[in-house]
Tab-separated table of C-alpha atoms and ligand atoms in Angstrom:
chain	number	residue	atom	x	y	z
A	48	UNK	CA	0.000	0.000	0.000
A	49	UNK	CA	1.739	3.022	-1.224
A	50	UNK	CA	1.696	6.224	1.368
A	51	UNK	CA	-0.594	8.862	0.805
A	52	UNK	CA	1.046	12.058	-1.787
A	53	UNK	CA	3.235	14.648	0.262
A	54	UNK	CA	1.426	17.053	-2.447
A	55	UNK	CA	-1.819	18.699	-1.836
A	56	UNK	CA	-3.663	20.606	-3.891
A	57	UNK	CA	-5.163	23.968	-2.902
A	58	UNK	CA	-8.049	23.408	-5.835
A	59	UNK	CA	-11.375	21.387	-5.320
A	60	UNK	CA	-11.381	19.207	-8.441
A	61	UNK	CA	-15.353	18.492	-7.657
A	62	UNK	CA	-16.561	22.092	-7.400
A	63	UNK	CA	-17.733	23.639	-10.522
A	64	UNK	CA	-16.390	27.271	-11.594
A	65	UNK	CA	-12.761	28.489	-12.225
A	66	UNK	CA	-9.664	27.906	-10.014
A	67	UNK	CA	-6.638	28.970	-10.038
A	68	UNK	CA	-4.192	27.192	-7.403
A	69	UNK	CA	-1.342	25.118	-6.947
A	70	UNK	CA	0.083	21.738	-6.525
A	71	UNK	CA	2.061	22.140	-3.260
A	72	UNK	CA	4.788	19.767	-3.057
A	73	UNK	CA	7.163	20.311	0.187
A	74	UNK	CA	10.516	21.183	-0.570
A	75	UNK	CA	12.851	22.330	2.169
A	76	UNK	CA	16.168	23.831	1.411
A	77	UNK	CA	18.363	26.297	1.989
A	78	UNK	CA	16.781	28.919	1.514
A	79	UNK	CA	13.305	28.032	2.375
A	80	UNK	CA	13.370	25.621	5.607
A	81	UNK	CA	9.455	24.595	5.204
A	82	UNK	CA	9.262	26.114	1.455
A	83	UNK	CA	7.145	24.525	-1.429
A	84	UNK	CA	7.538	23.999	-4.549
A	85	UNK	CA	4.285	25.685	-5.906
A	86	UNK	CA	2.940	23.832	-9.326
A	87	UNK	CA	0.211	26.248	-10.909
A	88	UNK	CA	-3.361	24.407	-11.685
A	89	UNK	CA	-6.239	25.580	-12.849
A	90	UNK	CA	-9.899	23.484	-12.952
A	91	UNK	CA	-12.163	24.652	-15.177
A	92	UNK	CA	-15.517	22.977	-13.821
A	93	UNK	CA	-19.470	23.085	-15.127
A	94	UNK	CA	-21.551	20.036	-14.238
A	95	UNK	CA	-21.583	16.762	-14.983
A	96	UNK	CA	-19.554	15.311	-18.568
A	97	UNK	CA	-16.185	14.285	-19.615
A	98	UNK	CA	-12.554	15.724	-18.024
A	99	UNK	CA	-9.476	16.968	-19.978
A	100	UNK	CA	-6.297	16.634	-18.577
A	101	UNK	CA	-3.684	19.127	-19.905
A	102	UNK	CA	0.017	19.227	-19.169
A	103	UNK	CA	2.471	21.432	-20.391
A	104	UNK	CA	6.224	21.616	-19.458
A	105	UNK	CA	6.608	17.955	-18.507
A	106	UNK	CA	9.937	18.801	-19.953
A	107	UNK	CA	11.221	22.062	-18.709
A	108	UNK	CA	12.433	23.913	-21.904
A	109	UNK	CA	9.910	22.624	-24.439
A	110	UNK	CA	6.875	26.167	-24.633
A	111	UNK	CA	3.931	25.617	-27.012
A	112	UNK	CA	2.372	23.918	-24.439
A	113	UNK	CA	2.858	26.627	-21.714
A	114	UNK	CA	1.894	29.283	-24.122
A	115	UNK	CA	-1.204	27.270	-25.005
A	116	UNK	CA	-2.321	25.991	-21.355
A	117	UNK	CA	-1.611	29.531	-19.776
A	118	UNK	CA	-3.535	31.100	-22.228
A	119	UNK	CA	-6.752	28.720	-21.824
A	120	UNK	CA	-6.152	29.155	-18.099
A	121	UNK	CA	-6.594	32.760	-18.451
A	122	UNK	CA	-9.790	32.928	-20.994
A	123	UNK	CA	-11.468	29.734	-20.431
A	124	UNK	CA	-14.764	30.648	-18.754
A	125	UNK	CA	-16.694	27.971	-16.666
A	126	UNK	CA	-20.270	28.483	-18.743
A	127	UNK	CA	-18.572	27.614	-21.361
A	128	UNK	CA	-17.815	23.986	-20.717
A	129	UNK	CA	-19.333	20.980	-20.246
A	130	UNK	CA	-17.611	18.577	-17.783
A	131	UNK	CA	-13.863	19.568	-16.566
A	132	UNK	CA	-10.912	20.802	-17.580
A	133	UNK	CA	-7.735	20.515	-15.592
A	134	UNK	CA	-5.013	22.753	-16.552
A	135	UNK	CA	-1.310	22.083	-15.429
A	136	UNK	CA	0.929	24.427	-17.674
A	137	UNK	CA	4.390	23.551	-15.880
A	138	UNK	CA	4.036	20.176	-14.864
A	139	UNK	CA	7.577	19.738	-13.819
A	140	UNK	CA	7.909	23.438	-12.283
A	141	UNK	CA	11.635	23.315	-11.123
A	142	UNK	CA	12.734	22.071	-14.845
A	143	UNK	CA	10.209	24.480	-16.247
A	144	UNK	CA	11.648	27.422	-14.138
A	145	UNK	CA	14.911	26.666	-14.578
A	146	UNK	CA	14.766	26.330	-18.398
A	147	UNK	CA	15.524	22.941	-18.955
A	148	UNK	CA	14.914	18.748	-19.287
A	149	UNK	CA	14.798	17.723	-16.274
A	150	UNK	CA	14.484	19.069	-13.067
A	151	UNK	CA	17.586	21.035	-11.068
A	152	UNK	CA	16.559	19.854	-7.738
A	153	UNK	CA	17.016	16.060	-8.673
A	154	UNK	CA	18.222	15.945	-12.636
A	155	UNK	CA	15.025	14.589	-12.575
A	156	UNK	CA	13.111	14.056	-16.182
A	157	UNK	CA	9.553	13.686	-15.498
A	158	UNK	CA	8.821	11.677	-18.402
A	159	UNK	CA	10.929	8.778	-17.508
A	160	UNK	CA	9.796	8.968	-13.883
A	161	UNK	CA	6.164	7.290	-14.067
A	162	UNK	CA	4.797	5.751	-12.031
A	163	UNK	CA	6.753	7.595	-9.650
A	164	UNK	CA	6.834	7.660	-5.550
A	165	UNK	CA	4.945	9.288	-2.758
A	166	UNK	CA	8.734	8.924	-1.396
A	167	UNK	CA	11.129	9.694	-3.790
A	168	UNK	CA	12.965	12.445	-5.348
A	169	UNK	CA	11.032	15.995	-6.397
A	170	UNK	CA	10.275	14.361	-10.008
A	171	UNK	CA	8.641	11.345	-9.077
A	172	UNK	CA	6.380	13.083	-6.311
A	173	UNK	CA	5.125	14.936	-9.237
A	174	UNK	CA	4.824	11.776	-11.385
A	175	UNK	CA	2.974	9.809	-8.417
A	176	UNK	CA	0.629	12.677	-7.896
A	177	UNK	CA	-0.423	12.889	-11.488
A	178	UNK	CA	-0.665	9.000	-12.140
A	179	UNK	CA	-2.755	8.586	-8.543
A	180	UNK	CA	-4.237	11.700	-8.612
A	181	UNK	CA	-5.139	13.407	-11.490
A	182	UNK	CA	-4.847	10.929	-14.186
A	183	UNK	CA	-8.181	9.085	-12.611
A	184	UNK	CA	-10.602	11.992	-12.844
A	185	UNK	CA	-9.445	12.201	-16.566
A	186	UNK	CA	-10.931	10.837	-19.506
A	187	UNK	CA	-8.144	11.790	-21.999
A	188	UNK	CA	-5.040	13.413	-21.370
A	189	UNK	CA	-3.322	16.051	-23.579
A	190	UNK	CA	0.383	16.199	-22.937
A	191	UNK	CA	2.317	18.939	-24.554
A	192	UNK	CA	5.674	18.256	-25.779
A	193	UNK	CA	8.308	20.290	-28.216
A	194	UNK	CA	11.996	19.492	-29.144
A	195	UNK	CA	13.378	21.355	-26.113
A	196	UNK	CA	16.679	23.018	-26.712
A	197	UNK	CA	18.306	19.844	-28.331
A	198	UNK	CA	15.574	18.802	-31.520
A	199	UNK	CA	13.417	20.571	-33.919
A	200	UNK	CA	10.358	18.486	-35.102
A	201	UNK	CA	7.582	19.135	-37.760
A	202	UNK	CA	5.109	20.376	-35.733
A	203	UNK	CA	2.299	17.394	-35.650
A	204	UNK	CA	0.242	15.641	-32.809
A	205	UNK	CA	1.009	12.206	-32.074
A	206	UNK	CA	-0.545	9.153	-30.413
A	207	UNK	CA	0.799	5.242	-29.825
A	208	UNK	CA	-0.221	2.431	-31.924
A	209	UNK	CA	-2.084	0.443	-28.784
A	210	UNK	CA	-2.914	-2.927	-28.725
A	211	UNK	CA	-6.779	-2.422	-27.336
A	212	UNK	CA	-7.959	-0.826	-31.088
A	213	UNK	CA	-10.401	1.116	-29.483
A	214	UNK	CA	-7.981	2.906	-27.321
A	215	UNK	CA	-6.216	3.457	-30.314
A	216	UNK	CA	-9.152	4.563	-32.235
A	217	UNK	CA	-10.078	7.404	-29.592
A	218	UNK	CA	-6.721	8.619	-29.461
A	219	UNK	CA	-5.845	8.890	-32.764
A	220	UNK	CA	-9.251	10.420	-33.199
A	221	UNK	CA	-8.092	12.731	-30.511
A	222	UNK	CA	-4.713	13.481	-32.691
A	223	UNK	CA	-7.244	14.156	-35.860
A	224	UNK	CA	-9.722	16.869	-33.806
A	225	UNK	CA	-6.138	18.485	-32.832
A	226	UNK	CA	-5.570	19.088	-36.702
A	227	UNK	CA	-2.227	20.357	-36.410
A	228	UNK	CA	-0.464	20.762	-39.536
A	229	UNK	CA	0.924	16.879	-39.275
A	230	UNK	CA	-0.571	14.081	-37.441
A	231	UNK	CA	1.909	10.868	-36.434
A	232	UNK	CA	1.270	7.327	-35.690
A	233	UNK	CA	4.400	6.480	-33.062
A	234	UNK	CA	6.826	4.381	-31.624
A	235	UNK	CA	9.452	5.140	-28.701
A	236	UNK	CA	13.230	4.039	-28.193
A	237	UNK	CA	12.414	4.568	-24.641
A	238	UNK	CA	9.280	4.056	-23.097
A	239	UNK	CA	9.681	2.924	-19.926
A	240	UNK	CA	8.809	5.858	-17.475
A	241	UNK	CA	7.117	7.588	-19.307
A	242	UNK	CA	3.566	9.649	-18.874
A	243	UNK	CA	2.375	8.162	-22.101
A	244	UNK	CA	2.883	4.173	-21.299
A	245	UNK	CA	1.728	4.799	-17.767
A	246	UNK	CA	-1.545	6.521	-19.425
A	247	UNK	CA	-2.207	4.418	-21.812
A	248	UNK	CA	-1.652	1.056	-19.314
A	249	UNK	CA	-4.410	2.794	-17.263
A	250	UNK	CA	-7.163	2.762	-20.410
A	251	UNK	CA	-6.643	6.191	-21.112
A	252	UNK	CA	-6.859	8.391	-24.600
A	253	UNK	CA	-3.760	9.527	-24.823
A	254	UNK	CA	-2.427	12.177	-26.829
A	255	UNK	CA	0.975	14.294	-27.104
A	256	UNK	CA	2.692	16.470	-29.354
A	257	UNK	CA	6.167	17.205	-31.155
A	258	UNK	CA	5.638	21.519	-31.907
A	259	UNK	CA	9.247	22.535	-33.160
A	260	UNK	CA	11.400	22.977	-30.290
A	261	UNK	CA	14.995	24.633	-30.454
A	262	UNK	CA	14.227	25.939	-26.858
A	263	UNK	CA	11.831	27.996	-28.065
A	264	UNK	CA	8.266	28.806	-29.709
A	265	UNK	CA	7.434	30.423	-33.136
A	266	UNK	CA	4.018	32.622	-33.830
A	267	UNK	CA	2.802	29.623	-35.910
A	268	UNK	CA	3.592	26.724	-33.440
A	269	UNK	CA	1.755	28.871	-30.395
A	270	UNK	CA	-0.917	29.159	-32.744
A	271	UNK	CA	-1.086	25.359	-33.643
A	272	UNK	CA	-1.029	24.819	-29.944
A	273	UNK	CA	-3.759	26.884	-29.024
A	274	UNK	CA	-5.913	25.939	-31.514
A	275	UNK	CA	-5.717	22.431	-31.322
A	276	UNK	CA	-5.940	22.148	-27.514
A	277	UNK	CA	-9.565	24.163	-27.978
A	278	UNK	CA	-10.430	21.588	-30.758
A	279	UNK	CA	-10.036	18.715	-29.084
A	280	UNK	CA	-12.167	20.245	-26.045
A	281	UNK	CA	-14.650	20.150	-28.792
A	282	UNK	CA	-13.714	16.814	-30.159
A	283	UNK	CA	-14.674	15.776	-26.783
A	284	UNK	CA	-17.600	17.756	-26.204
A	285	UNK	CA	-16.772	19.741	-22.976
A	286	UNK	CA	-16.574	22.968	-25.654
A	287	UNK	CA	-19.165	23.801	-28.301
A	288	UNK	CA	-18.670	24.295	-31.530
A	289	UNK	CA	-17.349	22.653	-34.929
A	290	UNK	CA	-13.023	21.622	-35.039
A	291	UNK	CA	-11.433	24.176	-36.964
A	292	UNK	CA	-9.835	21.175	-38.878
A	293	UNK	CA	-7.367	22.217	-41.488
A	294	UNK	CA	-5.245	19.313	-43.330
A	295	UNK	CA	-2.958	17.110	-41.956
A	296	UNK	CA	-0.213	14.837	-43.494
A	297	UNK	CA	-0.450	11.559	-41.863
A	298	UNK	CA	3.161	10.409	-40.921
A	299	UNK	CA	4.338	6.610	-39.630
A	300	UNK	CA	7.045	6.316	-37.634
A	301	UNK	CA	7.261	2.439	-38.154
A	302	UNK	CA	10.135	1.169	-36.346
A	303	UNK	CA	13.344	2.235	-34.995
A	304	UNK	CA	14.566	2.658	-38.347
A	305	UNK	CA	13.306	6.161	-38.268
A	306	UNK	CA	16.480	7.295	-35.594
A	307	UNK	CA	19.476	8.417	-36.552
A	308	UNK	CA	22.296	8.847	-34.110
A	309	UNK	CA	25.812	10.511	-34.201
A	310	UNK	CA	28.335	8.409	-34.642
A	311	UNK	CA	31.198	10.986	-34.048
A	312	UNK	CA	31.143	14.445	-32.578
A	313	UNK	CA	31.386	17.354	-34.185
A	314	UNK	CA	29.991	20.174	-36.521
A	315	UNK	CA	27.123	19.486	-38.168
A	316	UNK	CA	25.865	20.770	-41.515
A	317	UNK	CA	22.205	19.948	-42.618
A	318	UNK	CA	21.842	18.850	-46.106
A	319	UNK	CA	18.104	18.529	-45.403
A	320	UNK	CA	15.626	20.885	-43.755
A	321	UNK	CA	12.474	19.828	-41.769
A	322	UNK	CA	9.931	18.477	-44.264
A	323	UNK	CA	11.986	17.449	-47.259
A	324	UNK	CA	11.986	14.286	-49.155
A	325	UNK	CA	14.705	11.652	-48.005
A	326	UNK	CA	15.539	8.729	-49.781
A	327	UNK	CA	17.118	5.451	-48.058
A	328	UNK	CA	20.724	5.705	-47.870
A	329	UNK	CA	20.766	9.226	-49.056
A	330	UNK	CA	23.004	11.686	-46.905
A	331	UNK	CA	21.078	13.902	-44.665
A	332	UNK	CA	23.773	15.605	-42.864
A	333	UNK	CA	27.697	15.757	-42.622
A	334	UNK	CA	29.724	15.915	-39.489
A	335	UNK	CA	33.037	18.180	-40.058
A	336	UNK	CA	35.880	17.576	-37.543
A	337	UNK	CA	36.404	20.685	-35.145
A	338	UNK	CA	39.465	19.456	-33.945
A	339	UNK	CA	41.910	20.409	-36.975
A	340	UNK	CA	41.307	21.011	-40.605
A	341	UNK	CA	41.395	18.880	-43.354
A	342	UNK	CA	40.180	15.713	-41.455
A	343	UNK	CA	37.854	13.245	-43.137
A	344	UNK	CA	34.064	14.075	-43.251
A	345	UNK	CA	31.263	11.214	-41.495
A	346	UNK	CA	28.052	11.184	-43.924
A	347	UNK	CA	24.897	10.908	-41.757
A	348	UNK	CA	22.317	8.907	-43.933
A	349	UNK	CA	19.166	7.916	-44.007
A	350	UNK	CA	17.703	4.328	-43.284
A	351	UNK	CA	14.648	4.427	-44.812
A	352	UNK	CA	12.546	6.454	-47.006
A	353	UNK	CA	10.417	9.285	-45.838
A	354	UNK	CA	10.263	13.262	-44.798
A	355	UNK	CA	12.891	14.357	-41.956
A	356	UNK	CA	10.961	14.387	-39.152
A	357	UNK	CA	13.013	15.700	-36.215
A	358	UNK	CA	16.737	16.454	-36.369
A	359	UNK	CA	19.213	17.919	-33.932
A	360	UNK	CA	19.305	21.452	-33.147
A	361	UNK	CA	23.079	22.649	-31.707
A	362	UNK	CA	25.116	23.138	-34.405
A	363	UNK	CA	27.514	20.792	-32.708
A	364	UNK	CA	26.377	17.618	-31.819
A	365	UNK	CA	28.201	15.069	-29.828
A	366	UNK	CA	28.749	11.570	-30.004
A	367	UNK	CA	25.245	9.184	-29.032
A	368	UNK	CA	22.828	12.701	-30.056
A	369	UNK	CA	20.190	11.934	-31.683
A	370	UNK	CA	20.687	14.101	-35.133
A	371	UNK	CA	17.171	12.886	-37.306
A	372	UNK	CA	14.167	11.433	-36.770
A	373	UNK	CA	12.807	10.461	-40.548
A	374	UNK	CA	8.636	9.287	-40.643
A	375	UNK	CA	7.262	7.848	-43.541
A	376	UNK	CA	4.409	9.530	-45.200
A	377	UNK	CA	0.878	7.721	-44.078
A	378	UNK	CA	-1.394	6.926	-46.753
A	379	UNK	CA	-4.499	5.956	-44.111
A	380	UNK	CA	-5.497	8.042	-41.608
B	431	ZN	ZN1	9.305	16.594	-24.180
């Protein structure tokens, strides 16, 4: 029997109306000897019907979905839903605050922490209060991810092939209602930990997307964000009103084919931008030597055919990074 959460929440989840509170997880430190660590939350809350979770910032430096979830936070008005929505913009605050992954407190990354513990580290106090928590009340979860400072993706929505097909169905119908601009079917390298497996395990819709990333957002991937988190309140009927659905290219990411690593360290130079065309065994960027001049180059290539997906985003990339994701282009939905 696992100990109750040292978080508490200063929200009513039940009690309809807008909120605006905090996850307060104990934290005491130098310079705080009974200090918090204070996790905004909003609940959005008009009678009975189906409940959103939203996350943003489950990795620290990654800001559509901040930008988005804030935003809703701020405008979304209780007579205009039907059901509950729970907001969590920063989900891990310390990373969020800082800037970065993971967390400073514990080098903590949030998304490799589920199921977490009532009794562990900063990170998985979070990541046991959202799995015990929150992730009951919900009926689908929307969890915001971007690139972070290390990978720039096509911005697209995303949800796991599952084996229950009507999980599946609902999420990926999910990913549709979100309509951004590319819409992928999944796999991980690493999924053990994270938000998503823990989720889905649980009989949840799922969903989660890739907006750009570089550390930053753009105009257009804020936009895509905050549209597509209002459509799929509509998709699920807690908002009224019609999708805005604009057209999405369906992309595959079929097996770990699709990841390209560095092999050596160095300087790299893209021969490919987001978007384009790659061919199997075609070069998709070159790693120069930094050390001295004149040294042999290292062709990155593709493995399979497709449209580059994800790639690295430091001009110098070091040995293991992961320098291109490459999807193949979906001909179902
Ligand atoms: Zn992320």
């Amino acid at each position: 029997m696992l100990r109750a959460s040292p978080i508490s929440a200063t929200v009513d989840f039940e009690r309809d109306g807008v909120q605006h509170g905090h996850l307060r997880l104990p934290y005491s430190r130098d310079d705080s000897a009974w200090g918090s660590v204070m996790i905004p939350i909003c609940v959005v809350k008009q009678g009975a019907g189906p409940t959103a979770l939203l996350t943003g910032a489950n990795h620290g430096d990654e800001y559509e979905g901040p930008v988005a979830l804030f935003d809703l936070a701020r405008t979304l008005r209780a007579e205009e839903v039907s059901g509950r929505v729970i907001i969590a913009p920063g989900m891990n605050y310390p990373a969020f605050q800082a800037g970065t992954r993971t967390s400073p407190i514990d080098k903590g990354n949030l998304n490799r922490s589920f199921p977490g513990r009532p009794d562990g580290g900063a990170t998985e106090k979070i990541a046991d209060y959202f799995a015990r928590y929150l992730l009951p009340m919900a009926d689908l979860v929307l969890d915001f991810h971007s690139g972070g400072r290390t990978l720039d993706f096509l911005p697209y929505a995303a949800a796991h092939t599952l084996p229950d097909k009507g999980q599946e169905k609902r999420c990926f119908d999910a990913v549709a209602a979100f309509s951004a601009p590319y819409s992928m079917r999944m796999v991980e390298i690493d999924a053990v930990g994270m938000f998503d497996t823990f989720a889905e395990e649980a009989g949840k819709a799922f969903i989660t997307t890739e907006l750009r990333g570089g550390g930053t957002a753009t105009a257009e991937s804020s936009r895509i964000a905050k549209t597509g988190v209002r459509n799929v309140l509509k998709h699920m009927g807690i908002l009224e009103g019609a999708v805005e659905a604009r057209t999405s290219r369906w992309l595959d990411m079929p097996s770990d084919s699709c990841f390209g690593f560095a092999e050596e360290a160095g300087l790299v130079e893209p021969l490919k931008d987001l978007g384009d065309r790659v061919a199997a065994n075609e070069v998709v960027s070159r790693i120069h030597r930094i050390d001295r001049t004149g040294g042999a180059l290292v062709e990155h290539r593709a493995r399979i055919d497709g449209v580059l997906a994800a790639r690295h985003f430091p001009g110098l990339a070091k040995i293991g990074d992961c320098l291109t994701v490459i999807a193949t282009l979906s001909s179902k939905q």
